[in-house]
XYZ file of C-alpha atoms in Angstrom:
520
model
C 111.110 119.167 129.628
C 112.370 122.726 131.029
C 116.352 122.582 132.217
C 119.458 125.046 133.052
C 122.758 125.482 131.172
C 125.192 127.910 130.463
C 125.299 129.760 127.898
C 128.836 128.652 125.288
C 130.539 132.063 122.984
C 107.956 137.791 78.136
C 105.633 135.219 76.605
C 105.037 132.926 79.075
C 107.743 130.304 77.321
C 110.024 128.211 79.631
C 113.663 128.228 78.764
C 114.388 125.350 77.315
C 117.413 123.968 79.352
C 115.199 122.134 81.384
C 117.276 118.447 81.739
C 119.967 119.151 79.305
C 123.210 116.780 81.033
C 126.101 119.233 81.188
C 129.401 117.682 82.715
C 130.425 120.583 83.502
C 127.835 122.772 84.355
C 125.813 119.941 86.830
C 123.521 122.253 88.531
C 120.756 123.810 87.014
C 118.206 127.064 88.855
C 115.359 128.627 87.210
C 115.306 131.710 88.929
C 111.402 133.213 87.940
C 108.531 131.278 88.952
C 107.602 131.270 84.976
C 110.854 129.386 83.653
C 112.162 132.719 81.895
C 115.904 132.831 82.986
C 117.323 129.566 83.846
C 121.121 129.191 85.237
C 123.466 127.022 85.202
C 126.703 126.196 86.563
C 129.170 124.569 88.015
C 132.651 124.519 89.705
C 136.051 122.283 89.951
C 136.506 123.427 93.865
C 136.078 125.558 95.978
C 139.831 128.136 94.985
C 139.338 127.759 91.577
C 137.386 128.878 88.661
C 132.935 128.830 88.296
C 131.437 128.738 85.157
C 128.369 129.560 84.311
C 125.897 129.712 81.611
C 122.672 132.398 81.484
C 119.699 131.482 79.044
C 116.923 133.937 79.229
C 114.090 134.558 76.944
C 114.950 137.601 75.512
C 116.625 138.981 72.131
C 117.315 141.787 73.953
C 120.962 142.821 77.150
C 120.692 140.358 80.252
C 122.291 140.867 82.569
C 122.957 138.798 86.125
C 124.857 139.858 89.464
C 125.809 138.363 93.050
C 124.851 140.863 95.590
C 124.547 140.981 99.769
C 120.902 141.785 100.141
C 118.741 141.122 97.075
C 118.798 144.736 96.442
C 120.932 146.410 93.523
C 123.453 147.945 95.837
C 127.311 146.712 96.401
C 126.201 144.346 93.880
C 128.637 142.262 91.731
C 127.355 142.598 88.080
C 127.817 141.426 84.172
C 125.642 142.771 81.541
C 126.130 141.254 77.882
C 124.113 140.393 74.957
C 123.890 139.953 70.974
C 123.572 143.411 69.115
C 123.483 144.552 65.254
C 127.300 144.802 65.664
C 127.688 141.614 67.354
C 128.847 140.366 71.037
C 128.439 143.109 74.038
C 129.716 141.745 77.728
C 131.141 143.343 80.764
C 131.860 143.573 83.957
C 130.331 146.578 86.812
C 129.411 146.589 90.104
C 126.550 149.113 91.203
C 126.875 151.675 94.065
C 123.171 152.167 93.952
C 120.102 151.494 91.781
C 120.938 153.595 88.707
C 122.373 152.111 86.335
C 126.164 149.942 87.556
C 129.154 151.260 86.450
C 132.433 149.307 83.878
C 134.510 147.619 86.694
C 138.092 148.786 86.259
C 139.035 145.380 86.837
C 137.437 142.865 84.194
C 137.377 139.451 86.129
C 134.463 137.653 84.193
C 135.248 136.173 81.037
C 132.948 136.099 77.807
C 133.437 132.187 76.571
C 130.248 132.284 74.565
C 127.394 134.672 73.629
C 124.498 133.319 70.762
C 120.863 133.847 70.880
C 118.700 130.300 69.528
C 115.145 131.169 68.914
C 114.110 133.309 71.150
C 116.704 132.843 74.001
C 119.780 134.740 74.378
C 122.128 131.854 76.014
C 125.735 133.734 77.226
C 128.547 131.952 79.267
C 131.445 133.331 80.986
C 134.158 131.982 83.968
C 135.164 133.615 86.514
C 137.964 133.100 89.565
C 135.825 131.964 92.769
C 138.458 133.991 95.263
C 138.909 137.121 93.680
C 141.503 139.931 95.367
C 139.298 142.787 93.580
C 136.840 144.888 96.110
C 133.813 145.587 93.405
C 133.947 141.998 92.907
C 131.950 139.518 95.057
C 133.349 137.560 97.119
C 131.798 133.900 96.152
C 131.505 131.850 99.266
C 129.878 127.950 100.571
C 127.109 129.575 102.168
C 123.669 130.657 99.413
C 124.484 134.233 97.912
C 121.236 136.841 96.540
C 121.902 135.917 92.810
C 120.142 138.989 91.037
C 118.638 139.542 87.460
C 117.273 141.276 84.633
C 117.144 141.601 81.190
C 115.693 143.954 78.458
C 113.817 143.294 74.883
C 116.093 145.262 73.249
C 120.146 145.871 72.512
C 119.761 149.665 74.392
C 120.757 148.887 78.139
C 118.313 150.684 80.281
C 115.510 150.983 82.316
C 114.375 146.531 83.484
C 110.850 147.681 85.061
C 109.312 144.500 86.055
C 112.077 142.216 84.410
C 114.270 141.299 86.823
C 113.697 138.560 90.061
C 116.078 137.647 93.463
C 116.839 134.208 94.189
C 119.356 132.882 96.883
C 121.019 129.623 95.757
C 124.436 128.014 97.336
C 126.790 127.640 94.886
C 129.369 125.627 96.007
C 127.361 123.529 98.410
C 124.550 122.731 96.047
C 122.490 120.042 96.063
C 121.025 118.621 93.202
C 117.738 117.547 92.833
C 115.159 114.916 91.250
C 111.895 115.018 90.002
C 109.189 112.268 91.044
C 106.939 110.297 88.458
C 103.949 111.304 91.164
C 102.129 113.728 91.021
C 100.647 113.393 93.849
C 99.420 116.360 96.849
C 98.034 116.646 100.272
C 97.459 119.805 100.459
C 96.110 122.778 103.105
C 95.369 125.686 102.726
C 92.166 128.356 103.588
C 89.096 129.805 101.901
C 88.887 133.755 101.606
C 89.894 134.293 105.234
C 89.177 138.190 106.264
C 92.116 139.776 106.727
C 91.451 142.486 110.235
C 92.778 145.901 110.437
C 95.986 145.520 111.970
C 99.707 145.206 111.924
C 99.996 141.446 112.535
C 97.362 138.386 111.784
C 98.451 134.777 112.378
C 95.291 132.908 111.557
C 94.700 128.805 112.501
C 93.065 125.462 110.148
C 93.214 122.660 112.380
C 92.812 119.588 109.723
C 92.720 115.662 108.911
C 94.482 115.139 105.310
C 92.723 112.024 103.700
C 93.407 108.857 105.040
C 96.705 107.120 103.285
C 96.769 103.414 104.894
C 100.213 103.500 103.409
C 103.220 105.089 105.111
C 104.470 107.746 101.816
C 107.394 110.062 101.380
C 106.620 113.963 101.181
C 110.226 115.089 98.833
C 108.540 118.820 97.500
C 106.722 121.182 99.641
C 105.448 123.915 97.379
C 103.515 127.444 98.047
C 100.414 128.478 96.830
C 99.900 132.578 97.308
C 96.868 134.152 96.468
C 98.558 137.327 98.407
C 102.144 138.236 98.399
C 102.041 141.429 99.663
C 99.719 139.746 103.070
C 101.142 136.251 103.608
C 104.354 136.116 105.501
C 104.479 133.058 106.089
C 103.394 129.615 107.144
C 103.584 126.111 108.771
C 102.338 123.106 108.529
C 102.819 121.114 112.151
C 101.829 117.780 113.106
C 99.657 117.971 116.239
C 99.224 115.155 119.068
C 96.790 111.985 119.718
C 94.449 114.263 121.936
C 93.411 116.915 118.612
C 91.034 115.055 117.734
C 88.296 118.632 116.310
C 88.963 120.046 113.313
C 88.708 123.886 113.704
C 89.857 127.646 112.140
C 90.069 131.435 113.875
C 92.740 133.633 115.176
C 95.839 131.690 116.228
C 96.873 131.825 120.829
C 93.737 131.999 121.550
C 94.158 128.571 124.222
C 92.906 125.852 122.632
C 94.844 122.250 122.139
C 95.518 123.548 118.419
C 98.641 125.301 120.560
C 99.684 122.063 121.533
C 100.549 121.095 118.175
C 104.580 121.572 117.542
C 106.197 119.653 115.586
C 107.305 121.345 112.641
C 105.963 118.435 108.847
C 106.735 121.786 105.976
C 107.644 126.080 106.638
C 107.577 128.281 104.097
C 109.212 132.427 104.803
C 107.934 135.637 102.552
C 110.590 135.339 99.332
C 110.727 131.309 99.001
C 110.134 128.854 96.804
C 109.882 125.556 95.969
C 111.864 122.913 98.456
C 112.553 119.398 97.343
C 113.543 117.393 99.802
C 116.790 115.193 98.972
C 116.279 111.694 96.726
C 117.552 109.976 99.646
C 114.977 110.990 101.873
C 111.549 111.871 102.483
C 108.852 113.827 105.433
C 107.227 110.674 107.279
C 102.407 110.661 106.796
C 99.463 108.445 106.435
C 100.465 104.403 108.281
C 99.954 104.631 111.586
C 99.719 108.540 111.481
C 96.819 108.594 108.689
C 94.631 109.269 112.363
C 96.982 112.038 113.221
C 95.175 115.913 112.628
C 98.144 118.989 111.627
C 98.319 122.816 112.497
C 98.287 125.151 108.982
C 99.181 128.195 110.684
C 99.373 131.599 108.432
C 101.183 134.805 109.082
C 100.175 138.503 107.684
C 101.354 141.034 107.692
C 98.818 144.025 107.064
C 100.929 147.034 107.180
C 99.336 149.647 106.348
C 95.704 147.472 108.572
C 93.460 147.501 104.741
C 90.151 146.737 104.654
C 87.745 143.986 102.584
C 91.611 141.904 101.975
C 91.244 137.782 102.138
C 92.965 135.627 101.190
C 92.882 131.635 100.172
C 96.734 130.707 100.927
C 98.765 127.413 101.538
C 100.860 125.138 101.085
C 100.931 121.881 98.991
C 102.891 118.977 99.835
C 103.819 116.232 97.028
C 104.254 112.886 97.756
C 105.144 109.428 96.946
C 104.737 105.524 97.788
C 107.846 105.121 96.720
C 109.819 104.895 100.026
C 113.235 106.546 100.429
C 115.807 105.785 102.390
C 115.484 108.574 105.398
C 112.789 109.833 107.927
C 113.474 113.521 107.359
C 112.275 115.426 111.111
C 112.595 118.889 110.848
C 114.437 120.606 114.313
C 113.146 124.312 115.748
C 116.415 126.031 117.480
C 116.753 129.233 118.725
C 115.048 132.328 121.626
C 111.706 130.733 122.600
C 109.244 132.126 120.646
C 105.735 131.896 122.245
C 105.169 132.710 126.098
C 106.623 134.994 128.508
C 109.778 136.277 127.149
C 112.118 137.621 129.783
C 114.042 139.970 128.251
C 113.279 142.590 125.624
C 115.904 144.469 122.710
C 116.476 147.630 123.372
C 115.913 149.929 121.286
C 118.896 153.082 119.398
C 121.387 149.713 119.346
C 123.057 149.067 115.839
C 124.174 145.769 116.934
C 122.700 143.984 119.564
C 122.535 139.952 119.640
C 120.969 137.464 121.103
C 121.333 134.137 121.319
C 119.503 130.570 121.714
C 120.128 127.445 123.008
C 120.438 124.045 122.768
C 122.410 121.514 124.298
C 120.802 118.035 122.645
C 122.375 115.484 125.503
C 119.005 116.383 127.295
C 116.776 114.546 124.639
C 118.073 111.025 126.602
C 115.858 111.975 128.977
C 112.595 112.330 126.549
C 113.377 109.474 124.288
C 115.433 106.436 124.963
C 118.404 106.436 121.539
C 119.112 109.396 120.500
C 120.969 108.764 117.173
C 123.967 110.741 114.784
C 121.185 113.401 113.198
C 122.666 114.259 109.979
C 121.656 118.255 109.094
C 121.867 118.570 105.222
C 118.751 122.400 105.172
C 118.223 124.911 107.653
C 115.485 128.138 107.330
C 115.957 131.580 109.063
C 113.692 133.488 110.658
C 113.627 136.731 112.764
C 111.790 140.103 111.745
C 112.364 143.578 110.758
C 115.756 144.281 113.148
C 117.202 140.621 112.124
C 120.329 141.173 110.306
C 122.215 138.536 110.806
C 122.640 134.529 111.338
C 124.391 132.369 112.636
C 124.101 128.854 113.903
C 127.036 127.816 115.913
C 127.792 123.753 116.094
C 129.366 122.590 118.574
C 131.009 119.848 120.235
C 132.307 119.321 124.236
C 132.694 123.306 124.336
C 134.172 123.987 120.915
C 133.648 124.815 118.044
C 133.223 122.658 115.189
C 131.548 124.544 112.728
C 128.571 126.270 111.611
C 124.940 124.941 110.099
C 124.519 127.793 108.519
C 124.298 131.863 108.463
C 123.117 134.888 106.624
C 125.308 137.641 107.347
C 122.607 139.752 104.798
C 119.677 138.889 106.087
C 116.612 139.915 104.263
C 113.792 139.773 105.781
C 111.998 139.993 102.796
C 113.373 136.908 100.976
C 113.490 133.717 103.349
C 113.837 130.195 102.094
C 115.120 126.446 102.877
C 118.553 126.600 102.042
C 120.494 122.586 101.269
C 123.522 122.746 103.266
C 125.114 119.948 100.013
C 127.322 118.868 102.745
C 126.389 117.220 105.107
C 126.399 118.269 108.571
C 126.519 115.703 111.879
C 124.931 116.405 115.098
C 125.862 114.069 117.660
C 124.326 113.355 121.204
C 125.990 115.859 123.682
C 126.796 118.322 120.672
C 124.902 122.237 120.830
C 123.560 124.136 118.906
C 123.683 127.908 119.209
C 121.697 130.898 117.675
C 123.391 134.232 117.243
C 121.069 136.660 115.849
C 122.050 140.429 115.379
C 119.728 143.264 115.813
C 119.508 146.837 114.259
C 117.379 148.621 116.543
C 118.677 152.259 115.289
C 115.158 153.929 114.435
C 113.162 152.847 116.933
C 112.574 154.871 120.059
C 111.415 151.950 121.681
C 111.986 148.461 123.703
C 111.064 145.220 120.716
C 109.302 142.383 122.170
C 110.447 138.831 121.061
C 107.489 137.783 119.813
C 105.054 136.381 117.271
C 103.983 140.404 115.449
C 105.993 141.661 112.639
C 107.187 145.125 114.852
C 108.537 141.995 117.252
C 111.690 140.049 116.794
C 112.367 136.302 116.682
C 115.125 134.295 116.357
C 114.870 130.915 114.779
C 116.319 128.174 112.810
C 114.727 125.618 110.918
C 117.318 122.694 110.476
C 116.133 119.706 108.543
C 117.701 116.352 109.203
C 117.572 112.144 109.324
C 116.661 110.521 111.140
C 113.357 111.702 112.694
C 113.492 111.226 116.183
C 110.493 112.299 118.322
C 111.781 116.014 119.087
C 110.153 118.003 117.389
C 111.588 121.760 119.627
C 114.805 123.252 121.181
C 115.052 127.185 122.899
C 116.216 128.631 125.380
C 115.594 131.692 127.307
C 118.624 133.528 129.412
C 117.613 132.706 133.489
C 115.793 135.715 134.403
C 117.214 136.306 137.933
C 119.985 138.408 137.632
C 118.445 140.251 135.046
C 117.157 142.419 137.773
C 120.725 143.866 138.428
C 121.463 145.967 134.933
C 119.542 149.589 135.138
C 117.843 149.126 131.634
C 115.564 145.905 132.689
C 114.072 148.422 134.938
C 113.162 150.748 133.104
C 109.239 151.391 131.822
C 108.865 150.667 129.025
C 109.231 154.056 126.193
C 109.778 156.039 129.699
C 114.020 155.644 128.638
C 116.033 155.620 125.719
C 119.113 153.609 127.934
C 122.621 154.297 126.742
C 125.078 153.370 124.898
C 127.027 152.199 128.146
C 123.984 150.653 129.054
C 122.939 148.266 126.043
C 126.312 147.552 126.229
C 125.973 145.668 130.282
C 122.671 144.502 129.134
C 123.921 142.294 125.536
C 126.824 141.626 128.818
C 124.790 140.674 130.656
C 122.154 138.479 128.930
C 125.418 136.573 127.373
C 126.530 135.628 130.163
C 123.240 134.421 131.850
C 122.570 130.426 131.964
C 119.905 129.754 129.561
C 116.654 127.215 130.584
C 116.393 125.657 128.147
C 113.272 124.081 126.683
C 112.863 120.404 124.778
C 109.108 119.596 123.275
C 107.756 116.218 122.032
C 106.687 115.844 117.444
C 103.515 115.955 119.049
C 103.223 112.251 119.995
C 101.409 112.380 122.933
């Protein structure tokens, strides 16, 4: 359905912290895939003190930080350990990829530090709200946590003993472990990767029959080549898709009608577990349904002779949960012939995608309140910021998600922690900010890595039969700006033309596109 709407404004031994119960440290995340670095934390209120306990499989120095983008520059870092002369601990900040500088104000407090059975455990705290410009401001949005450690107490280069993970410290949703280990696998085998930058591979398949309904509670990536796999999606297909196939995507096949997102993973992401009261439905009446696995491969150096066998595992349980989960794709229409491009030499260019939920009632009979609990944000290389505004009666009431320091190499689903309620008639506005200052040609809205997207995948319950809600600006009046008339690559627009073009796009009516969830 399309509608026209106005736009509104070491030795691999895991740490032993798993399962430990601390009343004042209720939250826990492993920061690495080998379970060598464990972080626990807790707080009483968002204006009080936050307490951390870092446990690392080493008897050398350990470091932990809060980063604006997953790198060292601008990070708020602490380094500590237990050496021959006793414990050492300091609050630092990083100006680049070099030794962090000791902060003039030591705002972190060391509470305890000990070594046991080859592990270093460091407990420390700081106020959540800080007035120190050299401290990272902790807010109720996801933060890139970084870590590093050494094998001795001589603080130096960490080599490969470092990493990053995005975690929402103040709005964290505790996860539970299901006793079930049954899973469905959607994967490819030895796909030949072409020698060009961007390649999308699609596999339409049918899962083993599950006669009774089940709930997917965890999505786990299986990545053979981290340097090639950019993102993966599993879609449900409409009833008229009845045959399996495997080939390049976007070739005009029936699989292009598979639009209902069931699972998603982006580069830098890890395992995602759903809240204990909700699961993604599969099987039962849907047991004969086909699904599509879509993998985006990124091969910027055009390597030849590469193959890949990657995919996603969908862990499921027969212990049904209270709610069926749906995933609503929102933002700028990501396919078809886009009506506009992003100009070059723009240090900050905004695009908008809108979803007016009042149109849902034209597709389905009853529209309940939608309870949003997680979000996955997505742009490509030029993306710098993403905000998902929530409007009611023309007034913004909240954000459904935001990332002010978007990192193309770190895309993962994060839990909001507190439930956001979308009522029928509410509007969702996805705003993306791009930086094309180093580009000399227009950037298309499209699927290639050097193209751009502006998407937000909203995880919610109860599930409804709407899969996607996109928009694009009405192209009728685009010809009124000179920038639109220039053939691509023939002229670099002036800053005044860029501002004029951005303003026009912002004020044009939006063409709304609503898609069902693949039920035909």
